[in-house]
Amino acid sequence: MSGVSSINDALRVEHVTLELGGRAILNDASFTVQTGEFIGVLGPNGAGKTTLMRALLGLLPLTGGSIRVNGEAVVRGNPSIGYMPQIRSGLAGRRVRGRDFVAMAADGHHWGLPHASAAIRADVDRVLDLVDAHALAARPLSELSGGERQRLLLAQCLLGNPKVLLLDEPLISLDPRHQTGVVDLVRRVQRELNITVLFSAHELNPLLNSLDRVLYLGNGRAALGTVDEVITKPVLSQLYGSPIDVMRVNGRIFVMSGDVEIEKLDHAHEEGDDGHEHEHEHDHGHDHGHGHKAKGKHTHNV
């Protein structure tokens, strides 16, 4: 892909190669995401979903190619990007109130309670309104459901009016009802603010009624298009490097390898007996433009 960037380009990835541990995660990948699109980011374990998001955040150097976000070169700590990482373990046991938890992302106090300015308090009120979470503001995280905590995490991402949201596996560990609630909420906020969303997931079906296009990663390649363009036997077989079948049943889509659903294979690999097969420690170093850093161990795909 080549040519001059359009003012409607939220993300422009050109001939990007990304390596991790000496292995090419993406190899000469090119695609463009338009402003205001809801993109589902899918692909098998190791395909590069998390790696791509970290590259968009400026946390991983490119081996080759270029990335532009809203027409600008990638920089670490870009305030126009809101990011929900996979580091979410430990939230369930915390006694911090919902409002304070959201405010922590605004003023850089990750462990201590924030001393918020009037401007920060106003922004916290704004994002709590956006995600309809004022009822959660006075309750401790330890008393909230997984879906309610995700609502507050989304509020954190919206601080400072970002133009792009990167949501890394926000549906992990949620039951189907809460998955639907999170997807519907993200879609509503995305349309209301006309922002761009990259929403990574293990499974396509929870996103089917909300996404505009699918970005499917596999074998170093990236395919971006509508569900009907990308979720096909020829495209997915090329991305997986093995024969893949696509079945449509009662409005749902199943990606099959032989007689086994691909997502079931991914979950079996990821959620084994110890559940930490790919645990690493990273300093995500991204602050949503507000100085907040998240550091810790987490399980991820790449």
Tab-separated table of C-alpha atoms in Angstrom:
chain	number	residue	atom	x	y	z
A	1	MET	CA	0.000	0.000	0.000
A	2	SER	CA	1.347	3.409	-0.876
A	3	GLY	CA	0.227	6.931	-1.472
A	4	VAL	CA	-0.573	10.061	0.472
A	5	SER	CA	-2.324	9.720	3.823
A	6	SER	CA	-5.940	10.848	3.927
A	7	ILE	CA	-7.276	13.144	6.631
A	8	ASN	CA	-9.759	10.337	7.330
A	9	ASP	CA	-6.984	7.880	8.218
A	10	ALA	CA	-6.985	7.075	11.931
A	11	LEU	CA	-4.259	4.441	11.499
A	12	ARG	CA	-2.014	3.883	8.534
A	13	VAL	CA	0.283	0.868	8.662
A	14	GLU	CA	2.676	0.640	5.721
A	15	HIS	CA	4.932	-2.343	5.035
A	16	VAL	CA	5.413	-2.937	8.746
A	17	THR	CA	7.632	-5.720	10.022
A	18	LEU	CA	7.602	-6.422	13.752
A	19	GLU	CA	9.902	-8.906	15.452
A	20	LEU	CA	9.722	-10.324	18.959
A	21	GLY	CA	12.401	-12.617	20.313
A	22	GLY	CA	13.917	-12.929	16.859
A	23	ARG	CA	10.623	-14.065	15.320
A	24	ALA	CA	8.714	-11.990	12.753
A	25	ILE	CA	5.266	-11.365	14.239
A	26	LEU	CA	4.217	-9.149	11.334
A	27	ASN	CA	5.986	-9.261	7.987
A	28	ASP	CA	5.476	-6.413	5.502
A	29	ALA	CA	1.905	-5.788	6.714
A	30	SER	CA	-0.075	-2.859	5.328
A	31	PHE	CA	-3.589	-1.615	6.097
A	32	THR	CA	-5.491	1.589	6.773
A	33	VAL	CA	-8.220	2.171	9.354
A	34	GLN	CA	-10.557	5.103	8.834
A	35	THR	CA	-11.625	7.550	11.529
A	36	GLY	CA	-14.721	6.354	13.377
A	37	GLU	CA	-14.398	2.659	12.484
A	38	PHE	CA	-14.965	-0.184	14.947
A	39	ILE	CA	-12.387	-2.821	14.025
A	40	GLY	CA	-12.389	-6.318	15.496
A	41	VAL	CA	-8.792	-7.584	15.778
A	42	LEU	CA	-8.686	-11.371	15.586
A	43	GLY	CA	-6.219	-14.156	14.983
A	44	PRO	CA	-4.701	-17.242	16.582
A	45	ASN	CA	-2.398	-17.167	19.596
A	46	GLY	CA	0.945	-15.690	18.624
A	47	ALA	CA	-0.499	-13.848	15.623
A	48	GLY	CA	0.490	-10.447	16.973
A	49	LYS	CA	-2.654	-8.759	18.332
A	50	THR	CA	-0.991	-7.448	21.500
A	51	THR	CA	2.301	-6.801	19.719
A	52	LEU	CA	0.568	-4.630	17.125
A	53	MET	CA	-1.162	-2.573	19.827
A	54	ARG	CA	2.121	-2.055	21.668
A	55	ALA	CA	3.726	-0.914	18.415
A	56	LEU	CA	0.894	1.590	17.860
A	57	LEU	CA	1.620	2.904	21.364
A	58	GLY	CA	5.294	3.360	20.548
A	59	LEU	CA	6.331	0.675	23.033
A	60	LEU	CA	7.948	-1.623	20.448
A	61	PRO	CA	10.318	-0.494	17.702
A	62	LEU	CA	9.486	-1.398	14.121
A	63	THR	CA	11.909	-3.613	12.256
A	64	GLY	CA	10.670	-2.069	9.045
A	65	GLY	CA	7.948	0.139	7.601
A	66	SER	CA	6.011	2.965	9.198
A	67	ILE	CA	2.901	3.613	11.308
A	68	ARG	CA	0.976	6.866	11.474
A	69	VAL	CA	-1.760	7.585	14.027
A	70	ASN	CA	-4.130	10.398	13.066
A	71	GLY	CA	-1.589	11.470	10.472
A	72	GLU	CA	1.304	11.681	12.931
A	73	ALA	CA	4.283	9.398	13.474
A	74	VAL	CA	4.023	7.010	16.411
A	75	VAL	CA	5.207	8.412	19.734
A	76	ARG	CA	5.241	6.869	23.182
A	77	GLY	CA	2.567	8.298	25.485
A	78	ASN	CA	0.428	9.666	22.621
A	79	PRO	CA	-2.499	11.435	24.339
A	80	SER	CA	-4.764	10.790	21.348
A	81	ILE	CA	-4.755	7.043	22.141
A	82	GLY	CA	-6.662	5.399	24.973
A	83	TYR	CA	-5.409	1.930	25.892
A	84	MET	CA	-6.880	-0.934	27.909
A	85	PRO	CA	-4.088	-3.489	28.454
A	86	GLN	CA	-4.577	-7.066	29.518
A	87	ILE	CA	-3.220	-6.305	33.010
A	88	ARG	CA	-6.412	-6.694	34.980
A	89	SER	CA	-5.616	-9.385	37.529
A	90	GLY	CA	-5.863	-8.138	41.082
A	91	LEU	CA	-8.645	-5.635	40.466
A	92	ALA	CA	-11.244	-7.904	42.051
A	93	GLY	CA	-9.619	-7.702	45.479
A	94	ARG	CA	-9.027	-3.967	45.617
A	95	ARG	CA	-11.029	-1.803	48.010
A	96	VAL	CA	-10.469	1.434	46.112
A	97	ARG	CA	-13.682	3.204	45.090
A	98	GLY	CA	-14.699	3.285	41.457
A	99	ARG	CA	-14.293	7.055	41.139
A	100	ASP	CA	-10.807	6.994	42.672
A	101	PHE	CA	-9.812	4.094	40.441
A	102	VAL	CA	-10.771	6.079	37.321
A	103	ALA	CA	-9.024	9.212	38.632
A	104	MET	CA	-5.790	7.281	39.208
A	105	ALA	CA	-5.319	7.089	35.439
A	106	ALA	CA	-5.693	10.863	35.158
A	107	ASP	CA	-3.039	12.084	37.560
A	108	GLY	CA	-0.495	9.305	37.680
A	109	HIS	CA	-1.246	7.920	41.149
A	110	HIS	CA	-1.323	4.214	40.459
A	111	TRP	CA	-1.243	2.890	44.021
A	112	GLY	CA	-2.014	5.861	46.258
A	113	LEU	CA	-5.326	7.710	46.260
A	114	PRO	CA	-5.285	10.657	43.867
A	115	HIS	CA	-5.435	14.300	44.854
A	116	ALA	CA	-7.445	15.379	41.852
A	117	SER	CA	-7.623	18.918	40.549
A	118	ALA	CA	-10.948	20.453	39.581
A	119	ALA	CA	-10.153	19.760	35.908
A	120	ILE	CA	-9.453	16.098	36.623
A	121	ARG	CA	-12.607	15.752	38.713
A	122	ALA	CA	-14.614	17.253	35.848
A	123	ASP	CA	-13.035	14.865	33.343
A	124	VAL	CA	-13.729	11.902	35.641
A	125	ASP	CA	-17.374	12.989	35.874
A	126	ARG	CA	-17.505	13.273	32.086
A	127	VAL	CA	-16.201	9.759	31.442
A	128	LEU	CA	-18.369	8.232	34.177
A	129	ASP	CA	-21.345	9.800	32.396
A	130	LEU	CA	-20.163	8.431	29.049
A	131	VAL	CA	-20.077	4.855	30.315
A	132	ASP	CA	-23.116	5.240	32.588
A	133	ALA	CA	-21.090	4.351	35.688
A	134	HIS	CA	-21.986	6.977	38.267
A	135	ALA	CA	-23.749	4.283	40.284
A	136	LEU	CA	-20.383	2.504	40.556
A	137	ALA	CA	-18.390	5.562	41.622
A	138	ALA	CA	-18.738	5.084	45.383
A	139	ARG	CA	-18.463	1.285	45.391
A	140	PRO	CA	-15.140	-0.542	45.855
A	141	LEU	CA	-13.819	-2.622	42.977
A	142	SER	CA	-14.002	-5.719	45.174
A	143	GLU	CA	-17.811	-5.480	45.163
A	144	LEU	CA	-18.185	-5.076	41.407
A	145	SER	CA	-18.785	-7.708	38.747
A	146	GLY	CA	-16.305	-8.252	35.940
A	147	GLY	CA	-18.551	-6.341	33.561
A	148	GLU	CA	-18.817	-3.405	35.976
A	149	ARG	CA	-15.034	-3.266	36.375
A	150	GLN	CA	-14.690	-3.262	32.600
A	151	ARG	CA	-17.029	-0.250	32.506
A	152	LEU	CA	-14.632	1.641	34.801
A	153	LEU	CA	-11.597	0.519	32.777
A	154	LEU	CA	-13.273	1.907	29.674
A	155	ALA	CA	-13.895	5.159	31.543
A	156	GLN	CA	-10.145	5.340	32.268
A	157	CYS	CA	-9.396	4.916	28.556
A	158	LEU	CA	-11.674	7.847	27.689
A	159	LEU	CA	-9.952	10.385	29.942
A	160	GLY	CA	-8.517	13.275	27.966
A	161	ASN	CA	-10.714	12.761	24.873
A	162	PRO	CA	-8.614	10.253	22.894
A	163	LYS	CA	-9.358	9.790	19.202
A	164	VAL	CA	-8.351	6.100	19.079
A	165	LEU	CA	-9.105	3.316	21.579
A	166	LEU	CA	-6.984	0.158	21.718
A	167	LEU	CA	-8.808	-2.485	23.766
A	168	ASP	CA	-6.734	-5.617	24.330
A	169	GLU	CA	-8.968	-8.642	24.991
A	170	PRO	CA	-11.565	-6.842	27.151
A	171	LEU	CA	-13.893	-9.872	27.028
A	172	ILE	CA	-11.503	-12.330	28.692
A	173	SER	CA	-13.096	-14.064	31.704
A	174	LEU	CA	-16.522	-12.463	31.163
A	175	ASP	CA	-19.666	-14.543	30.762
A	176	PRO	CA	-21.675	-14.122	27.517
A	177	ARG	CA	-24.118	-11.616	29.041
A	178	HIS	CA	-21.340	-9.358	30.284
A	179	GLN	CA	-19.474	-9.775	26.985
A	180	THR	CA	-22.511	-8.466	25.130
A	181	GLY	CA	-22.827	-5.571	27.569
A	182	VAL	CA	-19.194	-4.531	27.130
A	183	VAL	CA	-19.355	-4.693	23.324
A	184	ASP	CA	-22.620	-2.725	23.211
A	185	LEU	CA	-21.188	-0.103	25.556
A	186	VAL	CA	-18.010	0.341	23.505
A	187	ARG	CA	-20.055	0.614	20.309
A	188	ARG	CA	-22.385	3.230	21.822
A	189	VAL	CA	-19.512	5.364	23.122
A	190	GLN	CA	-17.591	4.952	19.865
A	191	ARG	CA	-20.531	6.223	17.814
A	192	GLU	CA	-21.317	9.040	20.233
A	193	LEU	CA	-17.740	10.350	20.141
A	194	ASN	CA	-16.926	9.309	16.538
A	195	ILE	CA	-13.706	7.700	17.708
A	196	THR	CA	-11.825	4.763	16.227
A	197	VAL	CA	-11.754	1.451	18.095
A	198	LEU	CA	-9.454	-1.536	17.709
A	199	PHE	CA	-11.007	-4.285	19.837
A	200	SER	CA	-9.022	-7.522	20.049
A	201	ALA	CA	-10.841	-10.737	20.849
A	202	HIS	CA	-10.487	-14.500	20.707
A	203	GLU	CA	-13.877	-14.967	19.130
A	204	LEU	CA	-15.699	-13.099	16.392
A	205	ASN	CA	-19.299	-13.761	17.421
A	206	PRO	CA	-19.600	-11.322	20.362
A	207	LEU	CA	-18.494	-8.533	17.987
A	208	LEU	CA	-20.553	-9.492	14.947
A	209	ASN	CA	-23.371	-6.974	15.427
A	210	SER	CA	-21.058	-4.085	16.289
A	211	LEU	CA	-17.936	-4.144	14.169
A	212	ASP	CA	-17.461	-2.345	10.861
A	213	ARG	CA	-14.529	-4.415	9.633
A	214	VAL	CA	-12.262	-7.229	10.796
A	215	LEU	CA	-8.464	-7.129	11.028
A	216	TYR	CA	-7.333	-10.752	11.028
A	217	LEU	CA	-3.694	-11.505	11.777
A	218	GLY	CA	-1.839	-14.724	11.109
A	219	ASN	CA	1.497	-16.038	9.843
A	220	GLY	CA	2.921	-12.529	9.725
A	221	ARG	CA	0.123	-11.326	7.466
A	222	ALA	CA	-2.797	-8.967	8.034
A	223	ALA	CA	-6.164	-9.055	6.258
A	224	LEU	CA	-8.543	-6.119	6.772
A	225	GLY	CA	-12.054	-6.069	5.354
A	226	THR	CA	-15.683	-6.809	6.036
A	227	VAL	CA	-16.648	-10.093	7.695
A	228	ASP	CA	-17.746	-11.471	4.334
A	229	GLU	CA	-14.438	-10.467	2.742
A	230	VAL	CA	-12.098	-11.780	5.447
A	231	ILE	CA	-13.857	-14.617	7.257
A	232	THR	CA	-13.651	-16.999	4.317
A	233	LYS	CA	-12.007	-20.353	3.764
A	234	PRO	CA	-9.354	-19.049	1.298
A	235	VAL	CA	-8.312	-16.003	3.353
A	236	LEU	CA	-8.188	-17.749	6.723
A	237	SER	CA	-6.464	-20.839	5.330
A	238	GLN	CA	-3.703	-18.540	4.051
A	239	LEU	CA	-3.445	-16.709	7.387
A	240	TYR	CA	-3.350	-19.910	9.440
A	241	GLY	CA	-1.122	-21.734	6.990
A	242	SER	CA	-3.408	-24.773	7.070
A	243	PRO	CA	-6.873	-25.715	5.762
A	244	ILE	CA	-9.624	-23.788	7.563
A	245	ASP	CA	-13.380	-24.102	7.183
A	246	VAL	CA	-15.908	-21.389	7.957
A	247	MET	CA	-19.396	-22.395	9.095
A	248	ARG	CA	-22.379	-20.076	9.487
A	249	VAL	CA	-25.096	-21.391	11.791
A	250	ASN	CA	-28.053	-19.407	13.171
A	251	GLY	CA	-26.383	-16.050	12.708
A	252	ARG	CA	-23.091	-17.197	14.255
A	253	ILE	CA	-19.797	-17.914	12.542
A	254	PHE	CA	-17.502	-20.784	13.470
A	255	VAL	CA	-13.910	-21.024	12.255
A	256	MET	CA	-12.956	-24.692	12.138
A	257	SER	CA	-9.718	-26.618	11.824
A	258	GLY	CA	-10.870	-30.109	10.950
A	259	ASP	CA	-13.711	-30.785	13.370
A	260	VAL	CA	-12.414	-28.485	16.149
A	261	GLU	CA	-13.408	-24.853	16.561
A	262	ILE	CA	-10.316	-22.626	16.381
A	263	GLU	CA	-11.266	-20.571	19.448
A	264	LYS	CA	-11.504	-23.735	21.534
A	265	LEU	CA	-7.927	-24.595	20.552
A	266	ASP	CA	-6.773	-21.111	21.521
A	267	HIS	CA	-8.474	-21.266	24.911
A	268	ALA	CA	-7.072	-24.709	25.630
A	269	HIS	CA	-3.603	-23.411	24.870
A	270	GLU	CA	-4.011	-20.220	26.874
A	271	GLU	CA	-5.929	-21.461	29.888
A	272	GLY	CA	-4.072	-24.636	30.739
A	273	ASP	CA	-3.492	-26.055	34.185
A	274	ASP	CA	-1.246	-23.221	35.293
A	275	GLY	CA	-2.804	-20.506	33.154
A	276	HIS	CA	0.532	-18.668	32.835
A	277	GLU	CA	2.194	-20.251	29.875
A	278	HIS	CA	3.118	-16.880	28.374
A	279	GLU	CA	3.544	-14.756	31.445
A	280	HIS	CA	5.969	-11.887	31.094
A	281	GLU	CA	6.601	-8.689	32.934
A	282	HIS	CA	6.283	-5.510	30.941
A	283	ASP	CA	6.351	-1.839	31.674
A	284	HIS	CA	3.574	-0.727	29.398
A	285	GLY	CA	4.711	2.811	29.982
A	286	HIS	CA	1.568	4.285	28.416
A	287	ASP	CA	-0.262	6.943	30.276
A	288	HIS	CA	-3.293	7.838	28.124
A	289	GLY	CA	-1.634	11.232	28.080
A	290	HIS	CA	-2.077	11.538	31.851
A	291	GLY	CA	1.100	10.062	33.336
A	292	HIS	CA	-0.450	6.759	34.450
A	293	LYS	CA	1.756	3.715	34.055
A	294	ALA	CA	0.734	0.119	34.377
A	295	LYS	CA	3.374	-2.411	35.308
A	296	GLY	CA	2.910	-6.018	36.208
A	297	LYS	CA	2.643	-9.567	35.085
A	298	HIS	CA	-0.045	-10.739	32.744
A	299	THR	CA	-0.902	-13.447	30.323
A	300	HIS	CA	-0.986	-12.499	26.669
A	301	ASN	CA	-0.942	-13.976	23.217
A	302	VAL	CA	2.310	-12.935	21.661
